[in-house]
One Martini backbone bead per residue (centre of mass of N, CA, C, O) as a GRO file, in nm:
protein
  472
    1UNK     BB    1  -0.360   0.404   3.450
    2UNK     BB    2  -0.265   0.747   3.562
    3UNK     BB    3  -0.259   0.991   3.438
    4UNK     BB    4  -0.063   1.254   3.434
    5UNK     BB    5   0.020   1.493   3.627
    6UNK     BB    6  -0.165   1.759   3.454
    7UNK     BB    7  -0.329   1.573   3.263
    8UNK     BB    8  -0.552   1.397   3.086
    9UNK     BB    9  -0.333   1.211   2.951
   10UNK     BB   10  -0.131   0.914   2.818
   11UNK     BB   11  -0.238   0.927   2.531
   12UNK     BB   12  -0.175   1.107   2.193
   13UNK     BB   13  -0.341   1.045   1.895
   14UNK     BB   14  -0.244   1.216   1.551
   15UNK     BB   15  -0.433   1.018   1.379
   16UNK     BB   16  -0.693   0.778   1.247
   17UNK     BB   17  -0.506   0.539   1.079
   18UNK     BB   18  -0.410   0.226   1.088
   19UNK     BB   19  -0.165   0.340   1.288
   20UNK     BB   20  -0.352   0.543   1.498
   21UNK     BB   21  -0.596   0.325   1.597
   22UNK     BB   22  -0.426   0.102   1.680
   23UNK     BB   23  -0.297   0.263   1.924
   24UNK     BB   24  -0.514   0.324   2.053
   25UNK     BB   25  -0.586   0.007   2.135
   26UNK     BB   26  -0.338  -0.101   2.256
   27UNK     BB   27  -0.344   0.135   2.495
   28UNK     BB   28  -0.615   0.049   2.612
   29UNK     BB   29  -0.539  -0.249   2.688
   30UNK     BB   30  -0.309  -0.160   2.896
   31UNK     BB   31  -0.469   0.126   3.046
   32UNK     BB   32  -0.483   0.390   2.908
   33UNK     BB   33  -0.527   0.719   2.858
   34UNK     BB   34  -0.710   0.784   2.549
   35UNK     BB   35  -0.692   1.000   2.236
   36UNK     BB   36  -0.816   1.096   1.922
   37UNK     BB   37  -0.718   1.266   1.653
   38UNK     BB   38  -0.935   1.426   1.383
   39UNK     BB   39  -0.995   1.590   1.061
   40UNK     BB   40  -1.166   1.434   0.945
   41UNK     BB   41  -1.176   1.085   0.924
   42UNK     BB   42  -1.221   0.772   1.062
   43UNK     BB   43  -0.917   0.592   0.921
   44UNK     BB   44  -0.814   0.773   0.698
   45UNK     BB   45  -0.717   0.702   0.391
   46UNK     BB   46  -0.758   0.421   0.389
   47UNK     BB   47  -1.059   0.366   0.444
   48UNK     BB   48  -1.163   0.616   0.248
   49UNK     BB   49  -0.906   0.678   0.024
   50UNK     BB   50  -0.785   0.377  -0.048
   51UNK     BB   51  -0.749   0.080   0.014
   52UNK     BB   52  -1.074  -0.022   0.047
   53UNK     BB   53  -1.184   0.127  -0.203
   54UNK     BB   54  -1.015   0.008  -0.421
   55UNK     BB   55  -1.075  -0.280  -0.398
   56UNK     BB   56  -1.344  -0.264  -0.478
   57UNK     BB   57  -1.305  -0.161  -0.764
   58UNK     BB   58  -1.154  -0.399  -0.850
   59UNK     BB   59  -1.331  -0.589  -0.818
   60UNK     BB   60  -1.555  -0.466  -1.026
   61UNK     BB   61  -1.339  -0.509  -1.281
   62UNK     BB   62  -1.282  -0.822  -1.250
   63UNK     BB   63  -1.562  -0.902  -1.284
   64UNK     BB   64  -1.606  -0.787  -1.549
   65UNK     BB   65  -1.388  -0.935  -1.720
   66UNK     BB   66  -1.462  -1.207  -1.676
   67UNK     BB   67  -1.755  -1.211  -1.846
   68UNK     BB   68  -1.541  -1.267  -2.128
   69UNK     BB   69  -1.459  -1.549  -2.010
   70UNK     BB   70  -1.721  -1.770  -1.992
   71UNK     BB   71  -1.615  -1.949  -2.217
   72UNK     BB   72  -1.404  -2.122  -2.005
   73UNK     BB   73  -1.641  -2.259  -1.830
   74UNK     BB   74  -1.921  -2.317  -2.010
   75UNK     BB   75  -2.046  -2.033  -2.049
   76UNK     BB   76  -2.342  -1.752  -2.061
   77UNK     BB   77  -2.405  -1.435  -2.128
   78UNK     BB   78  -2.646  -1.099  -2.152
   79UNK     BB   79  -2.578  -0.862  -2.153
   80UNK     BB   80  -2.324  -0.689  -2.039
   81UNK     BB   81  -2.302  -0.465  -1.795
   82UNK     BB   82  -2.215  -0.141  -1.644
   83UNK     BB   83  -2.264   0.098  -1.333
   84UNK     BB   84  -2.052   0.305  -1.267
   85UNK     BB   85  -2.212   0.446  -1.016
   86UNK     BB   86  -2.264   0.157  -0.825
   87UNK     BB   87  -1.931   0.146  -0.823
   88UNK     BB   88  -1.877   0.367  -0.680
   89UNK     BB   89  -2.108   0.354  -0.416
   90UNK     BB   90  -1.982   0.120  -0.322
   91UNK     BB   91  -1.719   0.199  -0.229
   92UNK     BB   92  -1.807   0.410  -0.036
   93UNK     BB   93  -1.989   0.165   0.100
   94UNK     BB   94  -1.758   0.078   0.231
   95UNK     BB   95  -1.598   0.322   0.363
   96UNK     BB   96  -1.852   0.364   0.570
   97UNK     BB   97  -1.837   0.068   0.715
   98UNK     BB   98  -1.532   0.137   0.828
   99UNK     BB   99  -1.585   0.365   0.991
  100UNK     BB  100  -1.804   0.256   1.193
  101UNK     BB  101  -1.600   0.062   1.292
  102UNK     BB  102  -1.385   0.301   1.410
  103UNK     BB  103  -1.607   0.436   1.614
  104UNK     BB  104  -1.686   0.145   1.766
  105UNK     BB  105  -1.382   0.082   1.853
  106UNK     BB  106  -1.367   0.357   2.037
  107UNK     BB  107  -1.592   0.312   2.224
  108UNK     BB  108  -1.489   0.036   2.340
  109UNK     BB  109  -1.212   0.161   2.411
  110UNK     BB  110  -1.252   0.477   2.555
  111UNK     BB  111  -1.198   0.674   2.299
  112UNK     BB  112  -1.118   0.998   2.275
  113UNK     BB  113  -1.276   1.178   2.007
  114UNK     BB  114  -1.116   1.435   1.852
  115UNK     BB  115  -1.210   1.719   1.653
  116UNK     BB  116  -0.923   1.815   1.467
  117UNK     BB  117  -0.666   2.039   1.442
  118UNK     BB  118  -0.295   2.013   1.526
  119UNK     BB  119  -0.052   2.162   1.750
  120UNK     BB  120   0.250   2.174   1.842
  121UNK     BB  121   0.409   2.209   2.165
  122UNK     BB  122   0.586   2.303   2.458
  123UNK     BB  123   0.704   2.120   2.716
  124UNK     BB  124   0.780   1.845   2.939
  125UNK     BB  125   0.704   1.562   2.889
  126UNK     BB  126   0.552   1.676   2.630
  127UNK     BB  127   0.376   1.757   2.394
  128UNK     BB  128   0.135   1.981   2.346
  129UNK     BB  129  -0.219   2.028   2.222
  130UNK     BB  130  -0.340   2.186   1.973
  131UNK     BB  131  -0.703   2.252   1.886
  132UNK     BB  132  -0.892   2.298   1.600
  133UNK     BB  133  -1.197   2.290   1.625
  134UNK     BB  134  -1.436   2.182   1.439
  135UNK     BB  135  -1.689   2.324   1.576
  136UNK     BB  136  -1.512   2.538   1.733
  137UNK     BB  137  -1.247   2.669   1.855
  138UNK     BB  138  -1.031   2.540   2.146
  139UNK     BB  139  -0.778   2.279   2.256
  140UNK     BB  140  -0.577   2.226   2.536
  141UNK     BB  141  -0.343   1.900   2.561
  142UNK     BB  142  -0.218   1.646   2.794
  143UNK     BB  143   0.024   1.411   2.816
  144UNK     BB  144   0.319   1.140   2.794
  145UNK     BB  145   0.240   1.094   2.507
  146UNK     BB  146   0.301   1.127   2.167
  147UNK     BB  147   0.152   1.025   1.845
  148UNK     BB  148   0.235   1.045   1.508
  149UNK     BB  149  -0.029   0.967   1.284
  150UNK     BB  150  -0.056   1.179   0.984
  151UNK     BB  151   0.078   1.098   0.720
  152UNK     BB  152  -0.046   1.196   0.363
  153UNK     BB  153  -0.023   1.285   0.061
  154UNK     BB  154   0.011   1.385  -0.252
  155UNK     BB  155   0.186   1.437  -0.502
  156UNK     BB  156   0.310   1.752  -0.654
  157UNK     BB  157   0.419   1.949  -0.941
  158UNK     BB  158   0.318   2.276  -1.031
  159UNK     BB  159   0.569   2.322  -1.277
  160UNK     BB  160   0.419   2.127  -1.478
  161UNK     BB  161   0.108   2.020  -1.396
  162UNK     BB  162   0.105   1.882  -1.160
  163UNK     BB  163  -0.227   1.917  -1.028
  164UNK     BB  164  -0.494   1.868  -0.878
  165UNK     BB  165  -0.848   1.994  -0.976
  166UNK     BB  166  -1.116   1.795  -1.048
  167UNK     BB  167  -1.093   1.727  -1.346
  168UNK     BB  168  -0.835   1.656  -1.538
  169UNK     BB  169  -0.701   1.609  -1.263
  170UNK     BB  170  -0.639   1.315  -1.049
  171UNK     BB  171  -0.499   1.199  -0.763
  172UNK     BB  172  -0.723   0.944  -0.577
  173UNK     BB  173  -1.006   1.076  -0.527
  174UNK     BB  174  -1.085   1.157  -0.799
  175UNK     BB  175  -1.033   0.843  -0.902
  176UNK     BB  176  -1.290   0.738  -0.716
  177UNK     BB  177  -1.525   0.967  -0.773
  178UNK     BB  178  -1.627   1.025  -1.044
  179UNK     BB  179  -1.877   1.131  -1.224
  180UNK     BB  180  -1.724   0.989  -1.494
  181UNK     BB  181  -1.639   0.742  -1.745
  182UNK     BB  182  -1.387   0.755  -1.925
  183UNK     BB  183  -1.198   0.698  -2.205
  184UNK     BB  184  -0.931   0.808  -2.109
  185UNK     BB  185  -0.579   0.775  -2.001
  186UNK     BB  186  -0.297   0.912  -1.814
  187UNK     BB  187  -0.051   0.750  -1.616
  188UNK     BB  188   0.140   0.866  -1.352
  189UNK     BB  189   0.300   0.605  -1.275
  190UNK     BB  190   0.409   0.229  -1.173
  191UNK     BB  191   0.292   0.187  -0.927
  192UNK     BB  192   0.072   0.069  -0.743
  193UNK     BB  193  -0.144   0.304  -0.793
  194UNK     BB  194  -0.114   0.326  -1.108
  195UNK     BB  195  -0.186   0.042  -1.170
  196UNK     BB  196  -0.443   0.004  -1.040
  197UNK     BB  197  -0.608   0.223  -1.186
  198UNK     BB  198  -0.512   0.095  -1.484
  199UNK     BB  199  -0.685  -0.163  -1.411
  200UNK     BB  200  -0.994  -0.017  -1.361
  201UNK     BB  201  -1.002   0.135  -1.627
  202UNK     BB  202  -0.980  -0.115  -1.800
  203UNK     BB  203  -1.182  -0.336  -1.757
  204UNK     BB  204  -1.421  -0.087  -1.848
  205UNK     BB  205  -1.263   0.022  -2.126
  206UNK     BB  206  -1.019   0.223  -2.125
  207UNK     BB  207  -0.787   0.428  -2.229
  208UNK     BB  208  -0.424   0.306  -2.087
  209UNK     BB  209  -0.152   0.518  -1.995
  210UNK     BB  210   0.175   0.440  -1.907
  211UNK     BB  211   0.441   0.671  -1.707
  212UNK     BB  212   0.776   0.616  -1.672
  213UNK     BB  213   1.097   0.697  -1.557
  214UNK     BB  214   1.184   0.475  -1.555
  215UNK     BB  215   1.237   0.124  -1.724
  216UNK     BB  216   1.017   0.003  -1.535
  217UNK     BB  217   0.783  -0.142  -1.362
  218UNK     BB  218   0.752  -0.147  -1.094
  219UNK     BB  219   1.050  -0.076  -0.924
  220UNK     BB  220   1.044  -0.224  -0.636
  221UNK     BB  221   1.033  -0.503  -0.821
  222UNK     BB  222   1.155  -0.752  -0.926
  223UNK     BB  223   1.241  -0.778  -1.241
  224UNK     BB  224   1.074  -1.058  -1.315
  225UNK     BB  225   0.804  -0.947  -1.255
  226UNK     BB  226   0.791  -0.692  -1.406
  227UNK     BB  227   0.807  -0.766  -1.661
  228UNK     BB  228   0.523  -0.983  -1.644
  229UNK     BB  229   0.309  -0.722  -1.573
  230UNK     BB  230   0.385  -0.573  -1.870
  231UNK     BB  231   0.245  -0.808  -2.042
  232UNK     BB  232  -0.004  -0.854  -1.897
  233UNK     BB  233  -0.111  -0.570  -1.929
  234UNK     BB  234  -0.079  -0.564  -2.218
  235UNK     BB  235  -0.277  -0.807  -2.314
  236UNK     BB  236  -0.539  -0.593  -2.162
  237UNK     BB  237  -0.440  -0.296  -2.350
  238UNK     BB  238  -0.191  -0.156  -2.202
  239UNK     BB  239  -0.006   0.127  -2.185
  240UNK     BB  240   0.380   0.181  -2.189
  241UNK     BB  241   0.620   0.466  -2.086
  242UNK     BB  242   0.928   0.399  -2.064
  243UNK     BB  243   1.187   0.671  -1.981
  244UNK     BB  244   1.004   0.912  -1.900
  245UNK     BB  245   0.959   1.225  -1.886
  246UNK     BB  246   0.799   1.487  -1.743
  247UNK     BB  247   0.722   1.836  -1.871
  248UNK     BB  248   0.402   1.846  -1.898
  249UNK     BB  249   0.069   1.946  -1.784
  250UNK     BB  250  -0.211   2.012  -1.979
  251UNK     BB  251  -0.486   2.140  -2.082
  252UNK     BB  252  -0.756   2.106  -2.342
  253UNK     BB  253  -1.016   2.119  -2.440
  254UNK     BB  254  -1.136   1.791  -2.368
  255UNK     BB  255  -0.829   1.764  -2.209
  256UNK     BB  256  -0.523   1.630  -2.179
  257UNK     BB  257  -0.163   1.703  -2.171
  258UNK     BB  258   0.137   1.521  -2.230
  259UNK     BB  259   0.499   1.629  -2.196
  260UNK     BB  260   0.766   1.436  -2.279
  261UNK     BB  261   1.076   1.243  -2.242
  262UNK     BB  262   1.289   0.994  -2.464
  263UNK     BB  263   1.568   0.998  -2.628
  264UNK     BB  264   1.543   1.327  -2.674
  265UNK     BB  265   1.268   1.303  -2.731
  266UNK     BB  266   0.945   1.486  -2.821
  267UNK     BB  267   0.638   1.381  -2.666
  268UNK     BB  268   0.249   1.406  -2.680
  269UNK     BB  269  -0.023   1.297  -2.457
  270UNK     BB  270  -0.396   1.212  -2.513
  271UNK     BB  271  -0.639   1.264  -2.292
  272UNK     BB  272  -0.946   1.297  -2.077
  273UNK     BB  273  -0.758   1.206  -1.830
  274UNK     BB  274  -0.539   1.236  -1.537
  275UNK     BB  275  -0.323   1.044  -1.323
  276UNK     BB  276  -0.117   1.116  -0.995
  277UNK     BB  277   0.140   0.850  -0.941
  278UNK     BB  278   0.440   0.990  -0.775
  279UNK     BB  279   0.365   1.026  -0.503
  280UNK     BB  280   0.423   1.133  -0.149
  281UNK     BB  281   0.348   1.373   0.104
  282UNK     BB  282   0.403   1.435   0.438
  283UNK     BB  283   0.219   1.579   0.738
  284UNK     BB  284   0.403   1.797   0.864
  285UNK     BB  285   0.301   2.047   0.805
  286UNK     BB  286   0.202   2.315   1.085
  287UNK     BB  287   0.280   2.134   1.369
  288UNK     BB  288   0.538   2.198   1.505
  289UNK     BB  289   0.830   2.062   1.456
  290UNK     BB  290   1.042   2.313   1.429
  291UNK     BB  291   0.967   2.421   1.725
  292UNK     BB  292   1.131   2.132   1.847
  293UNK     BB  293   1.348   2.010   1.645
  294UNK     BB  294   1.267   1.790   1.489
  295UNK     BB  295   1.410   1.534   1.316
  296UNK     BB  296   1.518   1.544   0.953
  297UNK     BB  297   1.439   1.348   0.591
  298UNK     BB  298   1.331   1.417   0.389
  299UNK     BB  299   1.010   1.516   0.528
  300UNK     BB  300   1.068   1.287   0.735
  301UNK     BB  301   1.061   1.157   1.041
  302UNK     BB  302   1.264   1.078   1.267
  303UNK     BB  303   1.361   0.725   1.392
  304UNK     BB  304   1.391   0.470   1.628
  305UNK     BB  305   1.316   0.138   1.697
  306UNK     BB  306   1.060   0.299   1.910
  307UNK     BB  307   0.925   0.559   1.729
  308UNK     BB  308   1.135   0.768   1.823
  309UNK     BB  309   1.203   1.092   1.878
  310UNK     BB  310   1.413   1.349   1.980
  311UNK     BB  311   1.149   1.435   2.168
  312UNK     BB  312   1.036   1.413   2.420
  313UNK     BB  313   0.731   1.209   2.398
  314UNK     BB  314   0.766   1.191   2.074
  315UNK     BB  315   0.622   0.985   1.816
  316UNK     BB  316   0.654   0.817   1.511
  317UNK     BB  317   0.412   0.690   1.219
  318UNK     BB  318   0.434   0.586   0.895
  319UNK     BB  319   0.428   0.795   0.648
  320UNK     BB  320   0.560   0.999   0.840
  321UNK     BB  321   0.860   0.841   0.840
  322UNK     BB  322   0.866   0.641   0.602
  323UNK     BB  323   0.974   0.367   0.406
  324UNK     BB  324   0.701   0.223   0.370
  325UNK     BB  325   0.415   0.282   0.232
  326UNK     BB  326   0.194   0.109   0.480
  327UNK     BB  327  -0.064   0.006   0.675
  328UNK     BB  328   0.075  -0.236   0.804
  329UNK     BB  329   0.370  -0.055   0.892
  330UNK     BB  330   0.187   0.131   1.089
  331UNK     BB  331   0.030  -0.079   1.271
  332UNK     BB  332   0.353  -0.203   1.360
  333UNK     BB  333   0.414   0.080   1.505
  334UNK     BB  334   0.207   0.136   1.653
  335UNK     BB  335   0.188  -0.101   1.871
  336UNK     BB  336   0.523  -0.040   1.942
  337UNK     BB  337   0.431   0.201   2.073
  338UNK     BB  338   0.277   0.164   2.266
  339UNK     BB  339   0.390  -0.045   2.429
  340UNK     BB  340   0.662   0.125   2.511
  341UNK     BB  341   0.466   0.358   2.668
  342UNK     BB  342   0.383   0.134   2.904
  343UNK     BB  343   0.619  -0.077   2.967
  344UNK     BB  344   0.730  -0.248   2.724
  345UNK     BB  345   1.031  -0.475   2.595
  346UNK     BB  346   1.037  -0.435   2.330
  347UNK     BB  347   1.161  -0.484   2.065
  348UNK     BB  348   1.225  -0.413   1.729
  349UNK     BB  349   1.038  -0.292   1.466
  350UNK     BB  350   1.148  -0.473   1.307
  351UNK     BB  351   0.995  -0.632   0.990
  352UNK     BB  352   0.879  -0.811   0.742
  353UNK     BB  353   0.753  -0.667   0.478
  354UNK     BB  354   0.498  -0.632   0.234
  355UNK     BB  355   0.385  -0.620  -0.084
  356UNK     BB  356   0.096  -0.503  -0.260
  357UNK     BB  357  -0.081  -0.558  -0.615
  358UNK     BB  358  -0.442  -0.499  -0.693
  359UNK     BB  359  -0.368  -0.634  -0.996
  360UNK     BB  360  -0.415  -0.751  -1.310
  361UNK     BB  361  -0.274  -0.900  -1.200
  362UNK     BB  362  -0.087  -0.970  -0.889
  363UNK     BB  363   0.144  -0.837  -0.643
  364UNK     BB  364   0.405  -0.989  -0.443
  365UNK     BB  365   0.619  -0.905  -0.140
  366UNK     BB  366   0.952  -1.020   0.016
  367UNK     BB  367   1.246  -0.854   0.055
  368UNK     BB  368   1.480  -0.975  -0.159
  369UNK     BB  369   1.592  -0.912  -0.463
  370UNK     BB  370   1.788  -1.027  -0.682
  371UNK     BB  371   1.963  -0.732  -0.773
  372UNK     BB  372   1.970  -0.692  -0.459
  373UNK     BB  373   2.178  -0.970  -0.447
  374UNK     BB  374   2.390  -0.851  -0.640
  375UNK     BB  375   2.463  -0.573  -0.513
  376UNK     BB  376   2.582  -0.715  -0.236
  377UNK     BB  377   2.709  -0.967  -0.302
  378UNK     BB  378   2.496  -1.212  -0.271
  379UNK     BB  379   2.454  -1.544  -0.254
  380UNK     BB  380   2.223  -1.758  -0.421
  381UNK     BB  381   1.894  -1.936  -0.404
  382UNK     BB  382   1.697  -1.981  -0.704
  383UNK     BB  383   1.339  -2.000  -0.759
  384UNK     BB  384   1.077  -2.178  -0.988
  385UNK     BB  385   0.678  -2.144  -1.041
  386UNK     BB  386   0.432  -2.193  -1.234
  387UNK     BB  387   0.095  -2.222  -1.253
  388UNK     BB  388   0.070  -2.371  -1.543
  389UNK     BB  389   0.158  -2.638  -1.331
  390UNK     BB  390  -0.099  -2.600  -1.153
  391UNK     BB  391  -0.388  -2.738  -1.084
  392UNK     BB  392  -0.551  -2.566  -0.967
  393UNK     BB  393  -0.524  -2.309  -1.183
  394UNK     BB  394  -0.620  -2.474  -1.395
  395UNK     BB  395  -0.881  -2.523  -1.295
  396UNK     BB  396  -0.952  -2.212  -1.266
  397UNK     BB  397  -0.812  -2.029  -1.490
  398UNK     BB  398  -0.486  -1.927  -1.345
  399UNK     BB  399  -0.193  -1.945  -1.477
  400UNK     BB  400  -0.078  -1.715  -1.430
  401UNK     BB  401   0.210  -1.694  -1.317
  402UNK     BB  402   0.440  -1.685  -1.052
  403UNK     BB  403   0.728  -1.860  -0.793
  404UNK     BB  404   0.978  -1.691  -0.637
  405UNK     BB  405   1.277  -1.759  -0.461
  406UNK     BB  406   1.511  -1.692  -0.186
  407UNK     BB  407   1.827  -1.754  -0.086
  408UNK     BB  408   2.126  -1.866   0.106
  409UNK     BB  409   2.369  -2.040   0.037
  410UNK     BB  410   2.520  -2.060   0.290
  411UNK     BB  411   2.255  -2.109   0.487
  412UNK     BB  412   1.952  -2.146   0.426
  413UNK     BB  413   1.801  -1.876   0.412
  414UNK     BB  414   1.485  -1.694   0.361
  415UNK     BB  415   1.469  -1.378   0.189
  416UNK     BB  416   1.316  -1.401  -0.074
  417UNK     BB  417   0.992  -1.317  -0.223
  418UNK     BB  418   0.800  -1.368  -0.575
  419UNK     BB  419   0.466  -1.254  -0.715
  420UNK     BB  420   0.245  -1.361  -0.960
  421UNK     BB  421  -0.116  -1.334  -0.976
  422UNK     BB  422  -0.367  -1.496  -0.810
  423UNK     BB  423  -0.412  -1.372  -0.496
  424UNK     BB  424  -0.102  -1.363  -0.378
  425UNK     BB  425  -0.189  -1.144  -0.133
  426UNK     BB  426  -0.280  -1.432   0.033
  427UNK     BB  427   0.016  -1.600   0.034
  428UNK     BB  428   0.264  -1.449   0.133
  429UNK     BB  429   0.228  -1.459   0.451
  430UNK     BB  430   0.430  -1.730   0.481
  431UNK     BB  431   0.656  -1.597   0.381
  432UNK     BB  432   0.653  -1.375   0.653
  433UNK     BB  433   0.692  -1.588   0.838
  434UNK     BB  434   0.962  -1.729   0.783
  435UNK     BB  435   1.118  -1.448   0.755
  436UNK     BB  436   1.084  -1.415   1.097
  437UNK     BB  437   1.145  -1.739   1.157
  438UNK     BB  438   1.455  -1.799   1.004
  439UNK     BB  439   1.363  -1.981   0.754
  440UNK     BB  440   1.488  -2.251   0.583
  441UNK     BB  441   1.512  -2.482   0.322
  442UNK     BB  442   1.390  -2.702   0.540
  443UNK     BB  443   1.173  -2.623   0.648
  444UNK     BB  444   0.971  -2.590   0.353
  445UNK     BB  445   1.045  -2.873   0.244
  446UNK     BB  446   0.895  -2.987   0.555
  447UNK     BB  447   0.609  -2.901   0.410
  448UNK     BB  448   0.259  -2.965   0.419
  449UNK     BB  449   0.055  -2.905   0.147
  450UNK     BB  450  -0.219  -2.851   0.034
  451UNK     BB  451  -0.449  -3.094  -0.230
  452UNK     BB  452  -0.554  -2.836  -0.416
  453UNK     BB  453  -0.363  -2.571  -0.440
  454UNK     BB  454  -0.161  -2.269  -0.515
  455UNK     BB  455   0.055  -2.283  -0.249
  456UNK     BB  456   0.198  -2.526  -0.404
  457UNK     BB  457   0.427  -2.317  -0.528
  458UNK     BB  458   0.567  -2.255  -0.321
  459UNK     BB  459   0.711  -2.515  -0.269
  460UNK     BB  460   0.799  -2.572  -0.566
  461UNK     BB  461   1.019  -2.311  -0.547
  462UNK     BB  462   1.172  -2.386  -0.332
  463UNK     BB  463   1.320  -2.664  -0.447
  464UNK     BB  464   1.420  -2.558  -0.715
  465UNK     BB  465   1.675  -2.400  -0.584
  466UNK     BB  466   1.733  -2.742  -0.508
  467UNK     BB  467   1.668  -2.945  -0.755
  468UNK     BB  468   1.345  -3.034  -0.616
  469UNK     BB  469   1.116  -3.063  -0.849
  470UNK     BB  470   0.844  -3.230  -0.947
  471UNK     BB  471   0.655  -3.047  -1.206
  472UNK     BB  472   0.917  -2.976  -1.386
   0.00000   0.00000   0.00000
């Protein structure tokens, strides 16, 4: 396909994070002649300081914590001791290796990477790109769509002092490649990131208290679940202070105190530093939205179910879209978003999307959870299965967590999933395709699982929902 008349390109992508470099490598097998801009570093923030270099952190985490543990499996091993400094360079060496990766995946696929930031103007066919070169200058280009792929970044509170300085308050950059390693942390936030990091910085030996607003950890996690992990955590020696508002986070002597708020009472929290994870604000502003008149909802551009915004060629993906605020759900709409682009029928972008956190124990799902189907007041049956008679998970020493299950009563539809346990971000996905190809219980009950899997936790939860578990 010849970009369109007057243009350099068929397709602009703003943004080169796994929403934006997956639309762009999707359009250019299509055959669309397509360019992506990047001002920092090509992968964005999940690539170089997100999703992959934190799971680094916690392997390695994970690893030192197991050597306490080696007397479980009739082993033993002296000076067991861990190199900070080693720890932090190994993540930002994955962190290298997959930009490397995104860099050699866009020569192969022809894609024009343009270095610099970009600002949306008014044209014909879609917005032009005005672009401040990274290497100094300006460049103006055109295509027949533009695709924002713009990301996110930390949400500060400045009015409260809960902003990253890069000393004693840090954000998730500071917080995974800082200079030395704390004695002690107190995490604002109990969502997937602040538990994150408070399961590898207490690992490591750190003192861990985390602060939550709401009155449960993980809000977003089905409540039997929230539950589990906040016990499991707190087994693991990390503190939860659920409930509090968070009223000051100031600076002093040699660390900083955080000033909370819960059932009336004032209490300070101090510790040698603070990490903010609060949530993210779209990387909307700056970029021309206002001047294109793109509509907007709480900070987040809009869009239809083929991931268009309000003005004509203009597209827009991922965490600046809102939520889920989630890579593979960025990648799933990058794809969509290409293909329509292309002149491909595709469905509606909707798609059941998997939430996972990869702390010990690991948290995943997808789908609604009990108290949101108590909410709707929609009738299910509801299965569980501990892992602590699961053969593997046994034999593994992994006994720790369960597998809950949720059906639709009426229909005997699959509607949600909810795990916690060992590995389960790898287990979720069985979930994931189930519930995309309209599963009932009768579909689940006559798959024939290997054994000895933990996998067949799943089994045996699908089972209970309809009291026809076998090892419960």
């Amino acid at each position: 396909m010849a970009a369109t008349p007057g243009s350099e390109f068929d397709l602009i992508v703003i943004g080169s994070g796994p929403g934006g470099y997956v639309a762009a490598i999707r359009a250019s097998q299509l055959g669309l002649q397509v360019a992506i801009i990047e001002r920092e570093s090509l992968g964005g923030i999940c690539l170089n300081w997100g999703c992959i270099p934190t799971k680094a952190l916690l392997k390695s985490g994970e690893k030192y914590e197991s050597l306490s543990h080696l007397a479980d499996y009739g082993l033993s091993a002296d000076k067991v001791a861990f190199d900070f400094d080693a720890i932090i360079q190994r993540s930002r060496g994955v962190a290298a290796t997959m930009n490397k990766g995104v860099t050699f995946l866009m020569k192969k696929n022809k894609i024009e990477v343009i270095e610099g930031t970009a600002r949306l103007e008014k044209s014909v066919a879609a917005p032009k790109v005005v672009i401040a070169l990274k290497a100094g200058g300006s460049r103006t280009v055109g295509a027949k769509a533009v695709i924002l792929a713009v990301g996110a970044r930390a949400k500060a509170i400045p009015q409260i002092g809960l902003e990253a300085d890069g000393d004693r308050i840090w954000a998730y950059r500071e917080a995974m490649a800082p200079k030395t390693m704390p004695a002690s942390i107190i995490v604002i936030g109990s969502g997937a990131i602040g538990v994150e990091f408070g399961s590898f910085y207490r690992a490591l030996g750190a003192e861990v208290t985390v602060v939550e607003a709401v009155d449960r950890i993980l809000p977003v996690e089905d409540e039997e679940v929230s539950a589990a992990a906040q016990k499991a955590f707190e087994k693991r020696g990390m503190t939860f202070r659920v409930g509090c508002k968070v009223t000051r986070v100031s600076k002093g002597g040699k660390g900083v105190q955080v000033a909370i708020e819960a059932g009336g009472k004032a209490e300070t929290l101090e510790a040698e530093v603070c990490i903010s994870a609060v949530g993210i604000t779209a990387n909307t502003d700056g970029i021309g939205l206002e001047a294109l008149g793109v509509n907007m909802d709480r900070g987040h551009i809009t869009i239809d179910g083929h991931c268009q915004t309000n003005v004509k060629g203009l597209y827009a993906i991922g965490d600046c879209v809102g939520a889920p605020w989630l890579a593979h759900k960025a990648s799933h709409e990058g794809i969509h978003a290409a293909e329509h682009i292309a002149g491909y029928k595709t469905p509606n972008v909707q798609s059941p999307i998997a939430g996972c956190t990869y702390a010990q124990p690991q948290v995943a799902s997808v789908g609604i959870t009990e108290q949101g189907a108590r909410e709707a007041e929609r009738e299910v049956r509801i299965g569980r299965f501990p892992f602590r008679v699961n053969g593997k998970a046994v034999a593994a020493g992994e006994i720790e967590g369960f597998v809950k299950t949720i059906f639709d009563a009426k229909t005997g539809a699959l509607i949600g999933a909810h795990m916690i346990g060992a590995e389960v971000t790898e287990m979720i996905q069985g979930y994931v395709t189930a519930i995309a190809m309209e599963a009932t219980e009768e579909d689940i009950h006559g798959i024939v699982y290997p054994h000895p899997t933990m996998s067949e936790a799943v089994h045996e939860s699908a089972l209970d929902a309809y009291g026809r578990a076998i090892h419960l």
